[in-house]
Coordinates of C-alpha atoms in Angstrom, one line a residue:
M15 CA 52.0 -15.9 9.0
S16 CA 48.1 -17.5 7.9
F17 CA 46.7 -14.5 10.0
L18 CA 49.3 -11.8 8.7
K19 CA 51.0 -10.7 4.9
A20 CA 52.7 -7.7 4.4
L21 CA 54.1 -5.7 1.4
V22 CA 57.2 -3.8 2.9
K23 CA 58.8 -1.3 -0.3
N24 CA 61.0 1.7 -0.8
I25 CA 58.9 4.2 -3.0
N26 CA 60.3 7.1 -4.9
T27 CA 58.7 10.1 -4.0
N28 CA 59.1 11.6 -7.5
I29 CA 57.1 9.2 -9.3
S30 CA 55.2 10.0 -12.8
E31 CA 51.6 8.3 -11.9
D32 CA 49.8 6.5 -9.5
L33 CA 50.3 3.1 -8.0
H34 CA 48.1 -0.3 -7.6
F35 CA 48.8 -2.9 -5.2
S36 CA 46.8 -6.5 -5.0
L37 CA 45.4 -7.1 -1.6
T38 CA 44.4 -11.0 -2.8
P39 CA 44.1 -12.2 1.3
S40 CA 45.7 -15.7 0.7
Q41 CA 48.8 -13.7 -1.1
I42 CA 51.9 -11.0 0.0
P43 CA 50.4 -7.8 -1.3
K44 CA 52.9 -6.9 -4.6
Q45 CA 52.9 -4.0 -7.2
V46 CA 50.4 -4.7 -10.1
T47 CA 48.8 -2.8 -13.7
E48 CA 46.0 -0.8 -13.2
D49 CA 44.3 -4.5 -14.4
E50 CA 40.8 -4.8 -12.3
H51 CA 40.0 -8.3 -13.4
R52 CA 43.1 -10.0 -12.7
H53 CA 42.8 -8.0 -9.2
P54 CA 39.3 -7.4 -7.8
D55 CA 40.9 -7.0 -4.2
R56 CA 43.5 -3.6 -4.7
V57 CA 44.9 -0.5 -3.4
R58 CA 45.2 2.6 -5.5
L59 CA 47.9 5.0 -4.2
P60 CA 47.7 8.5 -5.8
R61 CA 51.3 10.2 -7.0
S62 CA 49.6 13.0 -5.4
L63 CA 50.3 11.3 -2.2
F64 CA 54.2 11.4 -2.9
G65 CA 54.1 14.3 -4.5
S66 CA 53.4 16.1 -1.3
L67 CA 56.3 14.4 0.3
Q68 CA 59.1 15.7 -2.1
G69 CA 60.2 18.5 0.1
N70 CA 60.9 16.1 3.0
R71 CA 62.9 13.1 1.4
P72 CA 62.8 11.5 -1.8
V73 CA 62.3 7.9 -0.8
V74 CA 59.6 7.1 1.7
R75 CA 58.8 3.3 2.8
L76 CA 55.4 2.3 2.7
A77 CA 54.0 -0.6 4.8
I78 CA 51.0 -2.7 3.2
T79 CA 49.0 -5.3 5.6
I80 CA 46.8 -7.6 5.4
L81 CA 45.5 -9.0 8.5
N82 CA 42.8 -11.6 9.4
V83 CA 40.7 -10.5 12.4
G84 CA 38.3 -13.7 12.9
S85 CA 39.6 -14.7 16.8
G86 CA 40.9 -12.2 19.1
N87 CA 39.5 -8.9 20.1
V88 CA 41.9 -7.1 18.2
F89 CA 40.3 -4.9 16.0
K90 CA 36.8 -5.6 17.0
G91 CA 35.1 -2.7 19.5
P92 CA 31.8 -1.5 20.3
R93 CA 30.6 -1.7 17.2
L94 CA 31.3 -5.0 16.4
S95 CA 29.4 -5.8 19.5
L96 CA 27.0 -8.9 19.6
E97 CA 23.9 -6.4 20.4
D98 CA 24.7 -4.8 16.7
D99 CA 25.3 -7.9 14.8
S100 CA 28.2 -6.3 12.6
S101 CA 30.8 -7.7 11.1
V102 CA 34.1 -7.3 9.5
L103 CA 33.5 -8.4 5.1
N104 CA 35.7 -11.6 5.5
N105 CA 37.7 -10.8 8.6
H106 CA 40.4 -9.0 6.7
V107 CA 41.4 -5.8 7.3
V108 CA 44.0 -4.1 5.4
G109 CA 46.5 -1.5 6.7
L110 CA 48.5 1.1 4.8
S111 CA 51.3 3.5 6.3
L112 CA 54.3 5.4 5.1
G113 CA 56.9 4.5 7.9
H114 CA 56.4 7.1 11.3
I115 CA 54.7 9.7 8.7
N116 CA 50.8 10.5 9.6
V117 CA 49.6 11.2 6.6
T118 CA 46.1 12.9 6.7
G119 CA 43.9 15.7 4.9
L120 CA 44.8 13.6 0.9
A121 CA 43.2 16.0 -1.7
E122 CA 43.3 12.7 -3.7
P123 CA 41.8 10.3 -2.0
L124 CA 42.9 6.6 -1.9
E125 CA 41.3 3.8 -3.3
I126 CA 41.0 0.4 -1.6
T127 CA 38.7 -2.3 -4.0
F128 CA 36.8 -5.0 -2.1
S129 CA 35.3 -7.7 -3.7
H130 CA 32.8 -9.6 -2.5
Q131 CA 29.2 -11.9 -2.9
H132 CA 26.2 -10.3 -4.5
Q133 CA 24.7 -9.1 -0.5
P134 CA 21.5 -9.6 0.4
P135 CA 18.8 -6.3 0.7
N136 CA 18.7 -5.9 4.1
V137 CA 22.7 -5.7 4.6
T138 CA 24.2 -2.1 4.6
L139 CA 28.1 -2.0 3.2
S140 CA 30.6 0.9 4.7
C141 CA 33.8 1.9 4.4
V142 CA 35.6 2.4 7.8
F143 CA 39.1 3.0 9.6
W144 CA 40.3 2.3 13.0
D145 CA 40.2 5.2 15.1
V146 CA 42.7 4.6 18.1
T147 CA 40.9 8.1 19.9
K148 CA 38.2 6.6 20.5
G149 CA 38.5 4.2 23.4
S150 CA 36.6 0.8 23.4
L151 CA 35.1 -0.4 26.7
S152 CA 33.6 -3.5 25.3
S153 CA 36.9 -4.7 24.3
P154 CA 39.4 -5.4 27.3
G155 CA 43.0 -4.9 26.4
S156 CA 41.8 -2.6 22.9
S157 CA 41.8 1.3 22.5
G158 CA 39.5 2.3 19.2
D159 CA 37.0 1.7 16.8
W160 CA 35.5 2.0 13.8
A161 CA 34.5 5.2 12.2
S162 CA 33.9 6.5 8.5
R163 CA 34.9 9.9 8.9
G164 CA 37.1 10.6 6.0
C165 CA 36.1 8.1 3.8
S166 CA 33.3 7.3 1.6
T167 CA 31.3 4.2 0.1
D168 CA 30.9 3.3 -3.6
V169 CA 28.8 0.4 -3.5
G170 CA 28.6 -2.3 -6.1
V171 CA 27.1 -5.9 -6.7
N172 CA 30.2 -7.8 -6.7
R173 CA 32.6 -5.3 -5.6
T174 CA 32.9 -1.8 -3.3
I175 CA 35.1 0.8 -3.5
C176 CA 36.8 2.8 -0.2
R177 CA 37.7 6.1 -0.6
C178 CA 39.8 7.6 2.3
D179 CA 41.1 10.6 2.6
H180 CA 44.1 9.4 5.2
L181 CA 46.5 6.2 6.4
T182 CA 45.5 3.8 8.7
F183 CA 43.8 0.8 9.0
F184 CA 40.3 0.0 6.5
A185 CA 37.9 -2.5 6.5
L186 CA 34.2 -3.0 5.0
L187 CA 32.0 -3.0 7.6
L188 CA 28.6 -5.0 7.4
R189 CA 25.7 -4.2 9.4
P190 CA 22.4 -6.4 8.5
I191 CA 19.5 -3.2 8.7
L192 CA 17.0 -6.2 9.9
D193 CA 18.8 -7.6 12.9
Q194 CA 17.2 -9.2 15.7
V195 CA 16.8 -5.7 18.1
T196 CA 15.4 -4.2 14.8
V197 CA 13.6 -6.7 13.8
K198 CA 11.6 -7.1 17.6
A199 CA 11.2 -3.4 17.3
L200 CA 9.5 -3.2 13.6
T201 CA 7.4 -6.4 15.1
R202 CA 6.4 -4.4 18.8
I203 CA 5.5 -1.7 16.2
S204 CA 3.5 -3.5 13.8
Q205 CA 1.5 -5.1 16.1
A206 CA 0.6 -2.0 17.9
G207 CA -0.2 0.0 14.9
C208 CA -2.5 -3.6 13.7
G209 CA -4.3 -3.0 16.9
T210 CA -5.0 0.3 17.0
S211 CA -6.1 -0.4 13.2
M212 CA -8.7 -3.4 14.1
I213 CA -10.3 -1.4 16.5
F214 CA -10.5 1.7 14.2
L215 CA -11.7 -1.0 11.1
A216 CA -14.6 -2.2 13.2
F217 CA -15.6 1.4 14.5
T218 CA -15.7 2.3 10.8
V219 CA -18.2 -1.0 10.1
A220 CA -20.3 -0.3 12.9
L221 CA -20.6 3.2 11.5
Y222 CA -21.7 1.9 8.3
A223 CA -23.9 -0.3 9.6
F224 CA -25.7 2.4 12.2
L225 CA -26.4 5.1 9.3
R226 CA -27.7 2.3 7.3
F227 CA -29.6 0.3 9.3
S228 CA -31.0 2.7 11.9
Q229 CA -31.2 5.8 10.0
Q230 CA -31.6 4.5 6.0
R231 CA -28.9 6.6 4.9
L232 CA -26.3 5.1 2.5
N233 CA -29.1 2.5 1.4
S234 CA -28.6 3.3 -2.6
E235 CA -24.5 4.0 -2.4
D236 CA -21.7 2.4 -3.6
V237 CA -19.7 4.3 -2.4
P238 CA -19.6 3.7 1.3
K239 CA -20.4 0.2 0.1
I240 CA -16.5 0.0 -1.4
H241 CA -14.9 1.9 1.7
V242 CA -16.3 -0.9 3.7
A243 CA -15.0 -3.9 1.7
L244 CA -11.6 -2.2 1.8
S245 CA -12.5 -1.8 5.9
V246 CA -13.0 -5.6 6.0
S247 CA -10.3 -7.2 4.2
L248 CA -7.4 -4.9 5.9
F249 CA -9.1 -6.0 9.3
L250 CA -8.8 -9.1 8.2
L251 CA -5.4 -8.7 7.4
N252 CA -4.4 -7.6 10.2
L253 CA -6.0 -10.6 12.2
A254 CA -4.4 -13.1 10.0
F255 CA -0.7 -10.9 10.8
F256 CA -1.6 -11.5 14.2
I257 CA -2.0 -15.0 14.0
N258 CA 1.1 -15.9 11.9
V259 CA 3.2 -13.7 13.8
G260 CA 1.7 -14.8 17.3
H261 CA 2.1 -18.7 16.0
G262 CA 5.7 -18.5 14.2
L263 CA 6.2 -22.4 13.0
K264 CA 4.2 -24.0 15.6
G265 CA 1.9 -26.7 14.1
S266 CA 1.5 -29.0 11.4
S267 CA 3.0 -28.8 8.1
A268 CA -0.2 -28.1 7.3
A269 CA -1.6 -25.8 9.5
C270 CA 1.7 -23.7 8.3
W271 CA 0.9 -23.9 4.7
A272 CA -2.8 -23.2 5.5
R273 CA -1.7 -19.9 7.7
G274 CA 0.6 -18.8 5.0
A275 CA -2.1 -19.2 2.4
V276 CA -4.7 -17.2 4.1
F277 CA -2.2 -14.2 4.9
H278 CA -1.5 -14.9 1.4
Y279 CA -5.0 -13.9 0.3
F280 CA -6.3 -11.0 2.5
L281 CA -2.8 -9.1 1.2
L282 CA -3.7 -9.7 -2.2
C283 CA -7.7 -8.8 -0.7
A284 CA -6.0 -5.6 0.6
F285 CA -4.2 -4.6 -2.5
T286 CA -7.4 -5.7 -5.1
W287 CA -9.8 -3.7 -2.9
M288 CA -7.0 -0.2 -3.0
G289 CA -7.0 -0.6 -6.7
L290 CA -10.5 -0.9 -7.1
E291 CA -11.3 2.6 -4.8
A292 CA -8.4 4.4 -7.5
F293 CA -10.8 2.5 -10.0
H294 CA -13.8 4.1 -8.8
L295 CA -12.0 7.2 -8.2
Y296 CA -11.0 7.4 -12.1
L297 CA -14.6 6.7 -12.9
L298 CA -16.2 9.5 -10.7
V299 CA -14.3 12.3 -11.0
I300 CA -11.7 11.9 -14.4
K301 CA -13.8 9.8 -16.9
V302 CA -17.5 11.5 -15.5
F303 CA -19.8 10.7 -18.3
N304 CA -21.0 7.3 -19.7
T305 CA -20.2 5.1 -16.4
Y306 CA -22.9 3.7 -15.1
F307 CA -22.6 0.1 -14.7
G308 CA -25.9 -2.7 -14.0
H309 CA -24.4 -4.0 -10.5
Y310 CA -21.4 -2.3 -10.0
F311 CA -20.6 -3.3 -6.4
L312 CA -21.5 -7.3 -7.2
K313 CA -18.8 -6.8 -9.9
L314 CA -16.1 -5.1 -8.1
S315 CA -16.7 -7.8 -5.2
L316 CA -15.8 -10.7 -7.4
V317 CA -12.9 -9.0 -8.4
G318 CA -12.2 -8.0 -4.9
W319 CA -12.4 -11.1 -3.4
G320 CA -12.0 -13.3 -6.6
L321 CA -8.8 -12.6 -8.5
P322 CA -7.1 -13.2 -5.2
A323 CA -8.8 -16.2 -4.6
L324 CA -7.7 -17.5 -8.0
I325 CA -4.1 -16.5 -7.5
V326 CA -3.6 -17.9 -4.1
I327 CA -5.3 -21.8 -5.5
G328 CA -2.6 -21.3 -8.0
A329 CA -0.2 -20.8 -5.7
G330 CA -1.2 -23.4 -3.2
S331 CA -1.0 -25.6 -6.3
A332 CA 1.8 -25.3 -6.6
N333 CA 2.9 -25.9 -2.9
S334 CA 4.3 -22.5 -2.6
Y335 CA 3.7 -22.2 1.2
G336 CA 5.2 -23.1 4.4
P337 CA 7.9 -22.0 6.8
Y338 CA 9.8 -18.3 5.8
A339 CA 12.4 -16.4 8.1
I340 CA 13.8 -13.3 7.9
R341 CA 17.7 -13.8 8.6
D342 CA 20.2 -11.7 9.3
K343 CA 24.1 -12.1 7.8
K344 CA 25.4 -14.9 9.9
N345 CA 22.2 -16.8 8.5
T346 CA 20.6 -16.6 11.6
A347 CA 16.3 -16.7 12.0
T348 CA 15.3 -13.4 12.9
L349 CA 11.8 -13.9 12.6
E350 CA 10.2 -17.4 11.3
L351 CA 6.1 -17.3 10.4
C352 CA 4.8 -18.9 7.7
W353 CA 4.7 -17.4 3.9
F354 CA 6.3 -18.3 1.1
C355 CA 8.3 -20.9 1.3
E356 CA 12.1 -20.0 1.5
K357 CA 13.8 -21.9 -0.8
T358 CA 11.7 -23.2 -4.0
A359 CA 8.7 -20.0 -3.7
I360 CA 10.8 -17.0 -4.2
S361 CA 9.5 -16.2 -7.9
A362 CA 6.3 -17.1 -6.8
L363 CA 6.6 -14.5 -4.0
Y364 CA 8.3 -11.6 -6.4
V365 CA 5.8 -12.3 -9.1
T366 CA 2.0 -12.5 -6.6
V367 CA 2.8 -10.4 -4.2
H368 CA 5.9 -7.6 -5.2
G369 CA 4.3 -7.6 -8.9
Y370 CA 0.8 -7.0 -7.8
F371 CA 1.4 -4.5 -5.4
L372 CA 3.4 -2.9 -7.7
V373 CA 0.8 -3.1 -10.8
T374 CA -2.1 -1.5 -8.2
F375 CA 0.2 0.6 -6.8
L376 CA 1.5 2.4 -10.0
F377 CA -2.3 2.9 -11.5
S378 CA -3.3 4.5 -7.8
A379 CA -0.5 6.9 -7.9
V380 CA -1.1 8.1 -11.9
V381 CA -5.3 8.3 -11.0
L382 CA -4.4 9.8 -7.5
G383 CA -1.8 12.6 -9.6
L384 CA -4.9 13.1 -12.2
V385 CA -6.9 13.9 -9.6
A386 CA -5.2 16.3 -7.9
L387 CA -4.3 17.6 -11.0
K388 CA -8.3 18.3 -10.9
I389 CA -9.1 19.3 -7.6
F390 CA -6.4 22.0 -8.0
T391 CA -7.1 23.6 -11.0
L392 CA -10.6 23.5 -9.7
S393 CA -8.9 25.2 -7.0
S394 CA -7.6 28.2 -8.9
A395 CA -10.7 28.4 -10.4
T396 CA -12.9 29.2 -7.6
A397 CA -10.0 31.0 -5.6
G398 CA -12.0 34.3 -5.1
K399 CA -15.0 32.0 -3.9
E400 CA -13.2 30.3 -1.7
K401 CA -10.5 31.3 0.5
W402 CA -9.6 27.6 2.3
Q403 CA -10.1 25.8 -1.2
H404 CA -6.4 24.7 -1.4
W405 CA -6.5 24.1 2.3
K406 CA -9.1 21.6 1.7
G407 CA -8.1 20.0 -1.4
F408 CA -4.9 19.3 0.3
L409 CA -6.7 17.3 2.9
T410 CA -8.9 15.9 0.4
L411 CA -5.8 14.4 -1.0
L412 CA -4.9 13.1 2.3
G413 CA -8.2 11.0 2.8
L414 CA -7.8 9.5 -0.4
S415 CA -4.0 8.8 -0.4
S416 CA -5.2 6.2 2.9
L417 CA -8.0 4.8 0.3
V418 CA -5.4 3.7 -2.4
G419 CA -2.8 3.0 0.0
V420 CA -0.2 5.4 -0.9
T421 CA 1.5 4.5 2.8
W422 CA 2.2 1.1 1.0
G423 CA 4.5 2.9 -1.6
L424 CA 6.8 3.4 1.3
A425 CA 7.9 0.2 0.7
I426 CA 10.2 0.8 -2.3
L427 CA 12.1 3.8 0.2
T428 CA 12.7 0.9 2.5
P429 CA 16.2 0.6 0.9
L430 CA 17.5 3.6 1.4
G431 CA 18.0 2.7 5.1
L432 CA 16.3 1.8 9.1
S433 CA 14.1 5.3 9.1
T434 CA 12.1 4.4 6.4
T435 CA 11.5 1.0 7.4
Y436 CA 9.7 2.1 10.5
V437 CA 8.0 4.8 8.9
F438 CA 6.6 1.7 6.2
A439 CA 5.9 0.1 9.5
L440 CA 4.2 2.5 11.4
F441 CA 2.3 4.1 8.8
T442 CA 0.9 0.9 7.0
S443 CA -0.1 -0.9 10.3
L444 CA -2.1 2.7 10.8
Q445 CA -3.7 2.8 7.9
G446 CA -7.1 1.4 9.4
V447 CA -7.2 4.8 11.8
F448 CA -7.0 6.9 8.4
I449 CA -9.6 5.1 6.9
F450 CA -12.0 5.7 9.7
C451 CA -11.7 9.6 10.1
W452 CA -12.1 9.6 6.3
F453 CA -15.4 7.6 6.6
A454 CA -16.4 9.5 10.1
V455 CA -15.8 13.1 8.0
L456 CA -17.7 11.9 5.1
Y457 CA -20.5 10.1 6.7
F458 CA -21.0 10.9 10.4
P459 CA -22.2 14.5 10.7
S460 CA -24.4 15.7 8.0
Q461 CA -27.9 14.6 8.5
S462 CA -29.1 15.8 5.3
T463 CA -26.5 16.0 2.7
V464 CA -25.0 12.7 1.5
T465 CA -21.4 13.3 0.0
S466 CA -19.5 11.1 -2.4
S467 CA -15.8 9.7 -1.2
S468 CA -14.4 12.1 -4.4
G469 CA -14.4 15.0 -2.1
T470 CA -14.0 16.8 -4.6
A471 CA -15.8 20.5 -4.6
R472 CA -16.9 21.8 -8.2
A473 CA -18.3 25.3 -7.3
D474 CA -18.6 25.0 -3.5
Q475 CA -20.6 21.6 -4.3
V476 CA -20.2 17.9 -3.2
L477 CA -20.5 15.7 -6.1
T478 CA -22.6 12.7 -5.8
V479 CA -22.4 10.2 -8.0
S480 CA -24.6 6.4 -7.3
H481 CA -24.0 3.2 -9.5
E482 CA -27.1 1.5 -8.6

């Protein structure tokens, strides 16, 4: 039958080596040698499985079944509901049994190898078995559901190996990390966080203007100007995000091109100013001497606003901007926006966004690590004078982390699971709140002293540096 292929074979329990069987969906399973290249889909049954049955019977009947469960309600269950958007790889289920013998708790697990194409990064693969003890309310007429207890998953590029300690029906379950429900939740979290950040970033700029023009403070300092420039770039990035997500693909292709370019520009500006914050921190705390630069903030501004413009002009001249969609495993768009063209500009996306971010983030992380070393070395030297020196150093690092964009580094951890994706969306969208708190603590309370963004105490004195 086209939807079912099966092999039933008597096996002597007194065997001297493991047994290997092919699991090619279009063919009846057959015993093969240990040749992975000829038979990428296969199952390995350890000889210990049969050896444990020697005392009861000399021969057992092995049944290997390959089922196509594409249609109908068989082997569906709650985990394959439409809300979850999960599916069985190629709709193929592998069944293994030894007559009516209930085989569980194997000391040496069996191995089932499923071959597949390279999966997108937003899809997780997990080895599962059909657990008949679970009732299925969503699939009338059937009982059971997919479970992973007793199975481990070893995911490769073009194959996945399932190791399980029992015999039953097995499959490889695909579940998109960013299904439609998840994308909507992440979008709402990001929009709420970005809206809150925009308010606090506006407060940061307003506080700077108040202190500078009303109280004639901060006129000669470059440090608060750098903080404000970062705040402005993040405010405009959040605004561009709202416009891009809100409009989707509405409007003409030229309007979509412009929204993608603007969003890309302010994203690069934010990354650049975070890198410049780290660069200034390096001059302030690490290099210290011979750090005078004429027209310092003007030169930083040329880099902070000019370098992203050159990159965007280059990407735009290559016609890189256009419709972009985040898709689930069924190739259904879960979120559409104007960004890099989905099919023609992926390389530009990796170079000008992923690569650019990675360079700035690594530089910022190295500088922050050196500053942490300085702070805690100083804390150890002055431990007798300042009881709370270590605590102050820790809070200082938290404040500096918000300036150099450490929270964006959580993007590297998002492949680990959905929870890290939620944490990344939350903390990056709230960066503006953290920056406002840092700015307010540094500049608002004190009327007589002016502090720098290093926040580093040296012998109970605040280090003040100006590049005018």
